[in-house]
Short mmCIF file of C-alpha atoms in Angstrom, two decimals:
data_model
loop_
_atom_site.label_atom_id
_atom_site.label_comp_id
_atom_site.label_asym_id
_atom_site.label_seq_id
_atom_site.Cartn_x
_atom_site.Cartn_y
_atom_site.Cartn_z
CA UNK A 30 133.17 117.74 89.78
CA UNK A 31 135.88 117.48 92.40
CA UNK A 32 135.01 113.61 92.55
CA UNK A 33 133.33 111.10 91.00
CA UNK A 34 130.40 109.47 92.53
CA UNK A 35 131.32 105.57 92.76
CA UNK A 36 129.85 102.51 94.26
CA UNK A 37 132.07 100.21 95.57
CA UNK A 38 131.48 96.92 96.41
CA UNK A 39 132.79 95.53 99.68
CA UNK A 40 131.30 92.35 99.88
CA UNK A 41 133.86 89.92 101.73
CA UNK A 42 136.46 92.25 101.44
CA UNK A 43 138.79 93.42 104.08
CA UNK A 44 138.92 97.16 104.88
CA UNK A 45 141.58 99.00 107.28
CA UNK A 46 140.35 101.18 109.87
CA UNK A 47 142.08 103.16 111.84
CA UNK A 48 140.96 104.13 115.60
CA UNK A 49 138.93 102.71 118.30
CA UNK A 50 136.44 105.67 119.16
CA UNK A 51 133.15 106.85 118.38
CA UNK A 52 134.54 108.39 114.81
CA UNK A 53 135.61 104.75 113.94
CA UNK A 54 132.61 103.35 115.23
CA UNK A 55 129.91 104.73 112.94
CA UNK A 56 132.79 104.30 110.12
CA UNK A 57 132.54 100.92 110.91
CA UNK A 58 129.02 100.48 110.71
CA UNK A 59 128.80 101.76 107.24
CA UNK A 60 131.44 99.13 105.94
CA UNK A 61 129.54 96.10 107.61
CA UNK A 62 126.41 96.90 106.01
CA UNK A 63 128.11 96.73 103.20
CA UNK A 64 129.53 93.77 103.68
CA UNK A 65 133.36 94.25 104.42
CA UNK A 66 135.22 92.29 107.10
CA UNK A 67 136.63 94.82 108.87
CA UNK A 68 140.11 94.98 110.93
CA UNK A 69 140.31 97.72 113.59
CA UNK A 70 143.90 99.25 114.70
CA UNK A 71 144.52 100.95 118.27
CA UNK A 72 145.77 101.61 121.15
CA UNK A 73 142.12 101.84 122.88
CA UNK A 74 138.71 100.40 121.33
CA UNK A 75 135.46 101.21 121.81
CA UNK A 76 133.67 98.44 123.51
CA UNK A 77 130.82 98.25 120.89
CA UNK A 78 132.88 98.72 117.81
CA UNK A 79 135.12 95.55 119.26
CA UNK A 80 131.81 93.71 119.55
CA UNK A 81 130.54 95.00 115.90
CA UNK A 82 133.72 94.23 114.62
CA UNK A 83 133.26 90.37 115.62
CA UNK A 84 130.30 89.78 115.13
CA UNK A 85 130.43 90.59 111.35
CA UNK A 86 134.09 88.59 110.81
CA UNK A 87 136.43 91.35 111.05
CA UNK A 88 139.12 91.95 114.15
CA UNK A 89 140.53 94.21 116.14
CA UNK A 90 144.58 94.71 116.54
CA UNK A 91 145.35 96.42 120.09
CA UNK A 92 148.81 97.99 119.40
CA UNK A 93 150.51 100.72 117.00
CA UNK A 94 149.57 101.04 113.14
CA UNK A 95 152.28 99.75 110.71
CA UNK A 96 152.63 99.60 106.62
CA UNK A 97 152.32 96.07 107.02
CA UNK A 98 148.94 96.01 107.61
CA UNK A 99 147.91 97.31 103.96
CA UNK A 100 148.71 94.31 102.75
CA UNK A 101 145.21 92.69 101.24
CA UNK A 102 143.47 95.60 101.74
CA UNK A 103 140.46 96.74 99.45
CA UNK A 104 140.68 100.32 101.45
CA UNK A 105 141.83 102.21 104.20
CA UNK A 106 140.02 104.87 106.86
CA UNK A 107 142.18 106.77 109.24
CA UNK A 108 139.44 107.94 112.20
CA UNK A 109 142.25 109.52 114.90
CA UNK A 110 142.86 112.82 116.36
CA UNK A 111 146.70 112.61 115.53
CA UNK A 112 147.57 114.78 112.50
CA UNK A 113 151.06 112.96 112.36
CA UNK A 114 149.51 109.07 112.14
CA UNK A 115 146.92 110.43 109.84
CA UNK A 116 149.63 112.14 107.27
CA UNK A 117 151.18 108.69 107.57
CA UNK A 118 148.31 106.58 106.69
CA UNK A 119 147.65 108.69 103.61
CA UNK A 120 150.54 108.35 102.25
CA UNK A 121 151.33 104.84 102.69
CA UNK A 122 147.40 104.88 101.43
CA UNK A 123 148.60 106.39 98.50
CA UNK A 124 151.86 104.60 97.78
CA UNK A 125 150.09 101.36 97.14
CA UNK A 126 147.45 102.83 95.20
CA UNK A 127 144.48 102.06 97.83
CA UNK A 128 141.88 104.87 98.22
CA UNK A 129 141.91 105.96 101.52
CA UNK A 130 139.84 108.50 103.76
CA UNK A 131 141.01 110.81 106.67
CA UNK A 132 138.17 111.51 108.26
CA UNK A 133 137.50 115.58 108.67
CA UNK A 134 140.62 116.28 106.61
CA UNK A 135 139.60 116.72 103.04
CA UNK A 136 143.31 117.02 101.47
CA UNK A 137 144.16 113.81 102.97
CA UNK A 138 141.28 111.64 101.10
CA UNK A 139 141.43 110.08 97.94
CA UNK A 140 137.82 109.25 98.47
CA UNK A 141 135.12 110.81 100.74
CA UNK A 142 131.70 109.22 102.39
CA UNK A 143 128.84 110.74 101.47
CA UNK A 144 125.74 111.33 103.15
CA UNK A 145 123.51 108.30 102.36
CA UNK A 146 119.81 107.32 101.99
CA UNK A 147 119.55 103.42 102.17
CA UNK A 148 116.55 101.98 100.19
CA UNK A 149 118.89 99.07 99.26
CA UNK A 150 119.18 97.79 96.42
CA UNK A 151 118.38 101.49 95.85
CA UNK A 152 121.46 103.75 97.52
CA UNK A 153 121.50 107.87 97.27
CA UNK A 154 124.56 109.14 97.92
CA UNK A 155 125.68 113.15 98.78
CA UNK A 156 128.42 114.38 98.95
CA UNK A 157 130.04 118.08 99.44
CA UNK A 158 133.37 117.03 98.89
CA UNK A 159 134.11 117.70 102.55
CA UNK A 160 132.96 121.27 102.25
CA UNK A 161 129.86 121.05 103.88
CA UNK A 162 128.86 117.84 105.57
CA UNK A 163 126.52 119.58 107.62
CA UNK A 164 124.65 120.77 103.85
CA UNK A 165 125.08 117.04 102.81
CA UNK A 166 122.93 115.80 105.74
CA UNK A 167 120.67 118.28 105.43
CA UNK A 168 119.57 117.55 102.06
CA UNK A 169 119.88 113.79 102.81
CA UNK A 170 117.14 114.17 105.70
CA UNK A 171 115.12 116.22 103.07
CA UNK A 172 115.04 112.91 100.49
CA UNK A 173 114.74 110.31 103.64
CA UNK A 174 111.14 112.41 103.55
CA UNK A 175 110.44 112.40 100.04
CA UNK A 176 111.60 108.85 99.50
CA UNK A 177 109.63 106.15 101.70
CA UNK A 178 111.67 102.50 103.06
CA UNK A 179 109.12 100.72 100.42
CA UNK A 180 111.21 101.88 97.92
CA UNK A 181 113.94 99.01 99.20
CA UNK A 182 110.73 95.94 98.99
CA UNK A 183 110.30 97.42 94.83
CA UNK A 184 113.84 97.41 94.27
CA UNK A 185 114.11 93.68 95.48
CA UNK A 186 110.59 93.08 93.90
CA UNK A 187 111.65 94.26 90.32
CA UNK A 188 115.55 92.91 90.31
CA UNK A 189 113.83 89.66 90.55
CA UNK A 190 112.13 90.03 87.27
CA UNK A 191 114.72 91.93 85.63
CA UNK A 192 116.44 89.23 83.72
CA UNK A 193 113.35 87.41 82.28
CA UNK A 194 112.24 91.08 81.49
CA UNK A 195 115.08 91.63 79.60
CA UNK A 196 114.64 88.51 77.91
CA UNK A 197 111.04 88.97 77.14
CA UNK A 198 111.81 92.63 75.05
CA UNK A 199 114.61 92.71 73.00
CA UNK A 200 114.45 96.24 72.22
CA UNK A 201 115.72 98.93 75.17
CA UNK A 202 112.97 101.26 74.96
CA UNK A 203 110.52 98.48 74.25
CA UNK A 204 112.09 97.65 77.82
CA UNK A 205 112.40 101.17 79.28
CA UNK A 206 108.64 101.54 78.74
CA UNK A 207 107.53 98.56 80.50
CA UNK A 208 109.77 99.26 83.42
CA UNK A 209 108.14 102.88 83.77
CA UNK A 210 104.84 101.36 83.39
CA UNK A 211 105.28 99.30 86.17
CA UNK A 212 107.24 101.42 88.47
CA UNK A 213 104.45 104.36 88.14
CA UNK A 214 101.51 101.95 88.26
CA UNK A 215 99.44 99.88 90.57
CA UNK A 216 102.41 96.81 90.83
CA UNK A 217 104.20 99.49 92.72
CA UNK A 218 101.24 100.53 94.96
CA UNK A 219 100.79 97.22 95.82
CA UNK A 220 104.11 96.92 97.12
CA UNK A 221 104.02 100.57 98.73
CA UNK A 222 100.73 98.84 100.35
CA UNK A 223 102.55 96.02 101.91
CA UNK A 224 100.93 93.66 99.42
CA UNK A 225 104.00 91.98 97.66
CA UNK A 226 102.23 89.06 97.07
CA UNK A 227 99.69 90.57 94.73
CA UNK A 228 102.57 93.22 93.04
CA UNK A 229 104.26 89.45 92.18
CA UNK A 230 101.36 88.79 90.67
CA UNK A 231 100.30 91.86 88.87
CA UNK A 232 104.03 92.06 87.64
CA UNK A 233 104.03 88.29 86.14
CA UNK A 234 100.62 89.21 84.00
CA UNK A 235 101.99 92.17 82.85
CA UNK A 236 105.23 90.52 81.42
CA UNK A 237 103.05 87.58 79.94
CA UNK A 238 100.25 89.11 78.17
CA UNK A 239 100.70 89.66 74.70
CA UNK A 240 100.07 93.66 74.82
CA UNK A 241 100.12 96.28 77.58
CA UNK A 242 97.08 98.00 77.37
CA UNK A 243 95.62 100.55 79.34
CA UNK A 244 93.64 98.85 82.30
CA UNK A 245 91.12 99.87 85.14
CA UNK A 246 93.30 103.22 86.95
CA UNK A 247 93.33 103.55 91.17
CA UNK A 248 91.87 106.44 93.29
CA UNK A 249 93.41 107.93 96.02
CA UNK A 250 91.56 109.37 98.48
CA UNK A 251 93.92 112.09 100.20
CA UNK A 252 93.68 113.26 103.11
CA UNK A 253 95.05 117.15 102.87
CA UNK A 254 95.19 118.10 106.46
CA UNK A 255 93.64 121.57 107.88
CA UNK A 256 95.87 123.58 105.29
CA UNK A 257 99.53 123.56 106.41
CA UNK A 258 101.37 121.91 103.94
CA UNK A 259 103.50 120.94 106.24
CA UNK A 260 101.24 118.49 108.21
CA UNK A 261 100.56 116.18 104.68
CA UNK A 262 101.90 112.77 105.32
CA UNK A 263 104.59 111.04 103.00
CA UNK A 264 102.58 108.35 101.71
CA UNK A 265 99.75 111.70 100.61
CA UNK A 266 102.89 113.84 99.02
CA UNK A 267 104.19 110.81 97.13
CA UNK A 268 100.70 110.27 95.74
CA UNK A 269 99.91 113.88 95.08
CA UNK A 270 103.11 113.90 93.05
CA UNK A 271 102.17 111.05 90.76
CA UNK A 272 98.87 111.68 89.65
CA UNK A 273 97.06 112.16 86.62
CA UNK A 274 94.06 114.00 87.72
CA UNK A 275 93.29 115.88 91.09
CA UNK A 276 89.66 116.15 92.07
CA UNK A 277 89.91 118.89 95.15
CA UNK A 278 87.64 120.69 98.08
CA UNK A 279 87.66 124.07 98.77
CA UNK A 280 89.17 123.27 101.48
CA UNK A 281 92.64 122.04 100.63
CA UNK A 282 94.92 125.08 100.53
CA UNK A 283 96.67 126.58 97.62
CA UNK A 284 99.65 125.48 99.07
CA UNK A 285 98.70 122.27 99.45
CA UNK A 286 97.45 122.26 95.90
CA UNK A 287 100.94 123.21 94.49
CA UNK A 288 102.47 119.98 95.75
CA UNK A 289 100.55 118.03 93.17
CA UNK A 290 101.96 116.66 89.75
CA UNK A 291 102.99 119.65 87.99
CA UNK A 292 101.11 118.54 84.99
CA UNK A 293 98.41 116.67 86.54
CA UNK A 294 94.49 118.00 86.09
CA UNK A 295 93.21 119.60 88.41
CA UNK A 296 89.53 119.84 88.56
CA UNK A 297 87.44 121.94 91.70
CA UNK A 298 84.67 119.82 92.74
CA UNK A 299 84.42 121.87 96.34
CA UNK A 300 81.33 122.76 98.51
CA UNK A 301 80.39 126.03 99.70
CA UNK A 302 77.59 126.84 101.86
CA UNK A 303 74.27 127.25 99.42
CA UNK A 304 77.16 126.64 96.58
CA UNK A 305 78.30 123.18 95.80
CA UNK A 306 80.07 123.39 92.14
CA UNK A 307 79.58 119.45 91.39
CA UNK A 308 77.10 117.72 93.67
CA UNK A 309 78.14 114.82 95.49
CA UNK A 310 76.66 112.56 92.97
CA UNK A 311 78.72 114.30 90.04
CA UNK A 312 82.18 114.14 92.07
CA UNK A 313 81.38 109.87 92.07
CA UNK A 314 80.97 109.72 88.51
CA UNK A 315 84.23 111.71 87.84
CA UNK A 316 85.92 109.26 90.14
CA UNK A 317 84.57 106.26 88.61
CA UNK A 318 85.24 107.53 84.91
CA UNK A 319 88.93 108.77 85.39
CA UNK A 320 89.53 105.28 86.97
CA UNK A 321 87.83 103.96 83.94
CA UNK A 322 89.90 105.73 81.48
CA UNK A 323 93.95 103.62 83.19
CA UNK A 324 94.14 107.40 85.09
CA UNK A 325 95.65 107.70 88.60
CA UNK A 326 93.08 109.54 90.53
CA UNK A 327 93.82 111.49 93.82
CA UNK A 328 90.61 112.68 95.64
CA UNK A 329 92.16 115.73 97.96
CA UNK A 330 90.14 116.24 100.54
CA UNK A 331 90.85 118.95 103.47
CA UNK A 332 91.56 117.15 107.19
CA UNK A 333 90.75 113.62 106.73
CA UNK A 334 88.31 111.64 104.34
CA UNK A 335 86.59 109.51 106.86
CA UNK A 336 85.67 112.23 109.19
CA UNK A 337 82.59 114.29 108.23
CA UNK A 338 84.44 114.14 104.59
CA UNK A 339 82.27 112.16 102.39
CA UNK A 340 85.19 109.15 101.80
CA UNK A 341 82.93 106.62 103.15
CA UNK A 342 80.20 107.11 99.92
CA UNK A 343 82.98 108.10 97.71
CA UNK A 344 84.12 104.22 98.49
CA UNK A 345 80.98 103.09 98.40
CA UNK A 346 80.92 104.16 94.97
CA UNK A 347 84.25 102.87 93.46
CA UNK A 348 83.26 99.44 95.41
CA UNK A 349 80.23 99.03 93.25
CA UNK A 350 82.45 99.71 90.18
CA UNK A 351 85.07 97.33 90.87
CA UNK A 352 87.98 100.52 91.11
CA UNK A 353 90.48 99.90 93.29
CA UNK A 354 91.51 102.65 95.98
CA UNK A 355 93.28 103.71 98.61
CA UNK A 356 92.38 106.21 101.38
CA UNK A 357 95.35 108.13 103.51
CA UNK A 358 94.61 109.75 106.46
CA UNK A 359 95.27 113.31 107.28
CA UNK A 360 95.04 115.05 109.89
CA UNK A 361 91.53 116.43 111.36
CA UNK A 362 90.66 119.86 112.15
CA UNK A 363 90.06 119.23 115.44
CA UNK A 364 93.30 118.05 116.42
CA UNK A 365 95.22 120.44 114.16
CA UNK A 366 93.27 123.55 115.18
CA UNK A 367 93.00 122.36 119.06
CA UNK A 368 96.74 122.55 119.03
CA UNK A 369 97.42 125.35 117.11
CA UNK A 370 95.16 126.87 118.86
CA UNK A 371 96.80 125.74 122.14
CA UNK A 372 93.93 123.76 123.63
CA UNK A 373 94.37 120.38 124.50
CA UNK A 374 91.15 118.22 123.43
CA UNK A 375 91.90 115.52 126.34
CA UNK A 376 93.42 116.78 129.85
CA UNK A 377 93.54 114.84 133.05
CA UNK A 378 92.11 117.43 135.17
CA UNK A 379 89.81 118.63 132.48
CA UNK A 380 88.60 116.11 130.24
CA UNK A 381 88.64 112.65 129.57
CA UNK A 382 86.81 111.71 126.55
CA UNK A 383 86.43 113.80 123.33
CA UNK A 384 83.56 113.58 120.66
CA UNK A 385 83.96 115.08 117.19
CA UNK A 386 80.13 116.48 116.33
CA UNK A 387 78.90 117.98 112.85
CA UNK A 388 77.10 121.54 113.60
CA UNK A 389 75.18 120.67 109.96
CA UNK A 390 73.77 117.60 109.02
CA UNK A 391 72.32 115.73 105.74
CA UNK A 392 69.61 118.17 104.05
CA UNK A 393 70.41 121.19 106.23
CA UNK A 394 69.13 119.96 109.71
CA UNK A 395 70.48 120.16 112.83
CA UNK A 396 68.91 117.34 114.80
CA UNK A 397 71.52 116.57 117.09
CA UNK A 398 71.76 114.52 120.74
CA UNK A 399 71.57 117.00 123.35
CA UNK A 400 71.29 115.26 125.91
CA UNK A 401 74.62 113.63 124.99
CA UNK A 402 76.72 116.11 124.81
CA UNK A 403 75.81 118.18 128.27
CA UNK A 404 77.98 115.68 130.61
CA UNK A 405 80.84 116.77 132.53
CA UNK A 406 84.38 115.88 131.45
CA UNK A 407 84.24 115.84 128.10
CA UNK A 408 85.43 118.24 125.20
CA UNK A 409 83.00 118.68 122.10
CA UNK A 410 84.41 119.82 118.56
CA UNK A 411 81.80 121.12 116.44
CA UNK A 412 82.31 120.84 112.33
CA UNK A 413 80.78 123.26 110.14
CA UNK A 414 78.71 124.56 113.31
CA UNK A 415 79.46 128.36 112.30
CA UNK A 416 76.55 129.22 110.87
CA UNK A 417 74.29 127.31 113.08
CA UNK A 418 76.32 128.23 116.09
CA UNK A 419 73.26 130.24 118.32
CA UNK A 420 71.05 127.10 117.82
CA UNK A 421 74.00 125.12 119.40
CA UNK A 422 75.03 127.22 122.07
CA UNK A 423 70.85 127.45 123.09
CA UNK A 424 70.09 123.76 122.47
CA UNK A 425 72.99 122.95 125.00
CA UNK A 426 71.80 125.20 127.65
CA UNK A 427 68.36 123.53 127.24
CA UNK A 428 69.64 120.57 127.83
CA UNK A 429 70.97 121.60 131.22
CA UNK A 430 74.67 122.80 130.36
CA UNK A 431 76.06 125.98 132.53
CA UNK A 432 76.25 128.95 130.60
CA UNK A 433 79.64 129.45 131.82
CA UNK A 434 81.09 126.46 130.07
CA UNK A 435 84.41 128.22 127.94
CA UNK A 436 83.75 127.78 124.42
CA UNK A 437 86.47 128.93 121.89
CA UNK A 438 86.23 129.27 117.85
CA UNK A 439 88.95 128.19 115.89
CA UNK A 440 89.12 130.20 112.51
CA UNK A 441 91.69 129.27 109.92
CA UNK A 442 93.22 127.08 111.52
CA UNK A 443 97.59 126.10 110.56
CA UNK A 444 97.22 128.91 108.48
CA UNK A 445 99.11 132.50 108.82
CA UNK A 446 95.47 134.23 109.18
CA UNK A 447 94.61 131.89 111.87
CA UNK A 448 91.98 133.79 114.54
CA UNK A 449 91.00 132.25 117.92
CA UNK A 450 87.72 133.51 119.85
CA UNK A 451 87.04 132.61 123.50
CA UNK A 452 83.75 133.28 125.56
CA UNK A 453 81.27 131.24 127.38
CA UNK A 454 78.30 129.19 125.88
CA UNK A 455 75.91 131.95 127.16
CA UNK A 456 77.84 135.05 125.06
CA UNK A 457 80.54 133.59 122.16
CA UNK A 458 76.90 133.90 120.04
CA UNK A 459 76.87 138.17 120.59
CA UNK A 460 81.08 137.92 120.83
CA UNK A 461 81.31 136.08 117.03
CA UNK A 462 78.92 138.22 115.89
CA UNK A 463 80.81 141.31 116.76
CA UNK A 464 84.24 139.44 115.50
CA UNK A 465 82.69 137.85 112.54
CA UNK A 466 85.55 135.39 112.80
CA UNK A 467 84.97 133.59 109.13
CA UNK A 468 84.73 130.03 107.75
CA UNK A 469 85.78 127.39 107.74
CA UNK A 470 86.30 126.83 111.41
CA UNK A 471 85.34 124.82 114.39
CA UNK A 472 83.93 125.29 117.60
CA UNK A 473 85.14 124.12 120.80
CA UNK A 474 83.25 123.17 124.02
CA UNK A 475 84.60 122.39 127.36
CA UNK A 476 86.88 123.22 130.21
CA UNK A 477 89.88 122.80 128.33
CA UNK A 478 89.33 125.56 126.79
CA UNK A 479 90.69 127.80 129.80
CA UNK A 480 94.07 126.42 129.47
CA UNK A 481 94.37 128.12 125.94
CA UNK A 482 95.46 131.64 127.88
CA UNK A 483 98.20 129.78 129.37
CA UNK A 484 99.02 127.43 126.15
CA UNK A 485 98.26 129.64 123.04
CA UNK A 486 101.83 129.67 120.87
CA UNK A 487 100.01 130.51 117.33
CA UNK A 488 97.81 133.06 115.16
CA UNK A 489 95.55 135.74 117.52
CA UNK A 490 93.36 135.14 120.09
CA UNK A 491 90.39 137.76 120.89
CA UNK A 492 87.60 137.31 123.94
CA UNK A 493 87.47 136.47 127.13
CA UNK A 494 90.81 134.61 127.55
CA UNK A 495 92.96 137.47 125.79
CA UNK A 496 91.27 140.25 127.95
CA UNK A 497 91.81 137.90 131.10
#
């Protein structure tokens, strides 16, 4: 290592900075949040560092740098464009033993900032040694991601426990277990959840009660998204990554699917048309068993679980057992595939109201409002309306709506094989049928559909829009 990661504490101690510019300005901000009273040298100061400076105890000296002013000093920053005043600071720096950092000049620092993620009392730090801040920040914006702001509320939550925890086992492992109990349990989801109160709680049983033994588990129902991996929420990746079992649709991608817990199970419970390989029934009892058994359950479900995704009886069901769950939204097909597909659902000129409609209802049927969904100015998304798609497009035309209306069929949507299909209500029946665009996809209805020639940025399109 060409240094050694360190924490320093700065609390009430006075650091040296410097310069009055932008440079010394985020420099300062750093060393007030962590606590240092700050003292600012130049000629020129910013107007907001001067104010920053103040406000948090410290003060700035308009006028030229001299040794004198390392006197007390806990450590210095040089943040100026002159190589001469720099060389000087670092070795007066260095005289008097004091780390000190010239900012962009790696040979001149005895000690470098890293690039930091701030879940305080939990701090990340990165560093490239000043070859590659640029790499540094990068990664750092790839654990902000990974590594949600709750974190800071658990840190807080268990370093108020940690002394009568250390009290209450003797033994470090005895000590190390309990910690990882509770850190990859449902104390922590509770705090992730915004409900300290009830982690506080949780957390004071667990340290009481004579033995830790496996309780009641928690299901998460997940919502996956149309398939790009990309589109999963953080609070959905951070629960993927923790659980013990994965109950999954045939709709949540493979690459989706590799996200989870390396080691988790992973059991397919997904539905095919005329092929469902656990009925919904069977996919409740798993649920309510796993929980049953202390396990962390994720239920991944492709788009989102509360639209035309079964989460509402999947609920229903833990409710009546007394398991506790969570359900995080993804994102729908329709608004995924509308947008890869470069067709805006809502448009002023177009549209102003959107319904979401299911092409297939409970036992097979297809019973649907016609009569609501033939007004003007208004974009319908059909679910699962593929195979019932000529029994659509005629029971809207019966219903009074033009034959003209531009329809388009989303296939694959977010995914490399994505396929788009425009026509009209009176021929995207013959035009799919010739394309044999497959599953799953959606089907959308309305003007807004012309503006996907102008707006289309992903996948292929085919019909009447690509041969306009």
């Amino acid at each position: 290592m060409d240094y050694l990661p360190l924490f320093f504490d700065l609390k009430k101690r006075r650091a040296l900075l410097i310069g009055g510019g932008d440079v010394a300005l985020r420099k300062a901000r750093l060393l007030v949040r962590a606590g240092a009273q700050v003292s600012v040298v130049s000629h020129e100061v910013h107007e907001e560092l001067r104010e920053l400076v103040e406000l948090h105890a410290g003060q700035v000296i308009i006028g030229e740098y001299h040794p004198a002013l390392l006197d007390d000093v806990a450590l210095v920053i040089a943040a100026t464009d002159d190589q001469v005043l720099n060389e000087r600071v670092h070795y007066d720096a260095v005289e008097r033993s004091l780390p000190v950092n010239v900012v962009d000049n790696p040979l001149l620092c005895t000690f470098v900032f890293p690039a930091i993620v701030d879940r305080s009392p939990i701090v990340i730090g990165i560093s490239s040694g000043g070859q590659s801040p640029v790499l540094a920040r990068m990664l750092r914006a790839k654990l902000e991601t990974l590594i949600p702001g709750s974190y800071s509320r658990l840190g807080q939550l268990v370093g108020g426990f940690r002394d009568r925890v250390k009290a209450r086992f003797n033994n470090v492992n005895d000590r190390r277990k309990f910690w990882e109990k509770i850190l990859q349990g449902e104390v922590a989801e509770r705090v992730f959840a915004g409900r300290e109160d009830e982690a506080a709680q949780m957390l004071e049983k667990e340290l009481v009660s004579d033995q830790g033994e496996a309780g009641v588990g928690e299901v998460y129902l997940v919502g996956a998204g149309p398939g790009d991996p990309e589109l999963l929420t953080f609070k959905a990746l951070r629960l993927m990554q923790q659980a013990d079992v994965v109950l999954y649709d045939r709709l949540v991608s493979p690459e989706v699917l590799d996200l989870c817990r390396r080691d988790a199970d992973l059991i397919y419970v997904g539905k095919a048309r005329d092929n469902h390989s656990v009925p919904q029934q069977g996919i409740n009892a798993l649920l309510v068993e796993h929980a049953r058994n202390g396990r962390r359950v994720v239920r991944l479900k492709g788009g989102d679980p509360f639209i035309f995704g079964r989460g509402g009886e999947e609920i229903e069901e833990l409710k009546a057992h007394g398991i506790p769950f969570q359900v995080v939204p993804g994102i729908t097909a329709a608004s995924a595939c509308s947008t890869y597909a470069g067709i805006p659902l809502t448009h002023r000129d177009y549209a102003q109201s959107v319904k979401f409609v299911t092409g297939q209802l409970k036992n097979r049927t297809s019973d649907l409002k016609f009569d609501e969904l033939v007004h003007p100015n208004q974009t319908i998304v059909f679910y699962m309306g593929l195979h019932t798609l000529e029994k659509l497009c005629q029971g809207l035309m019966d219903h009074g709506k033009p034959g003209d209306t531009p329809v388009a069929i989303v296939s694959q949507g977010t995914s490399p094989d994505q396929r788009v299909l425009t026509g009209r209500l009176d021929d995207i029946v013959e035009r799919q049928r010739e394309a044999q665009l497959p599953a799953p996809a959606i089907v959308i209805l309305g003007e807004v559909v012309e503006l996907q020639s102008k707006l289309a940025w992903f996948g292929q399109t085919e019909g009447a829009q690509a041969d306009a």
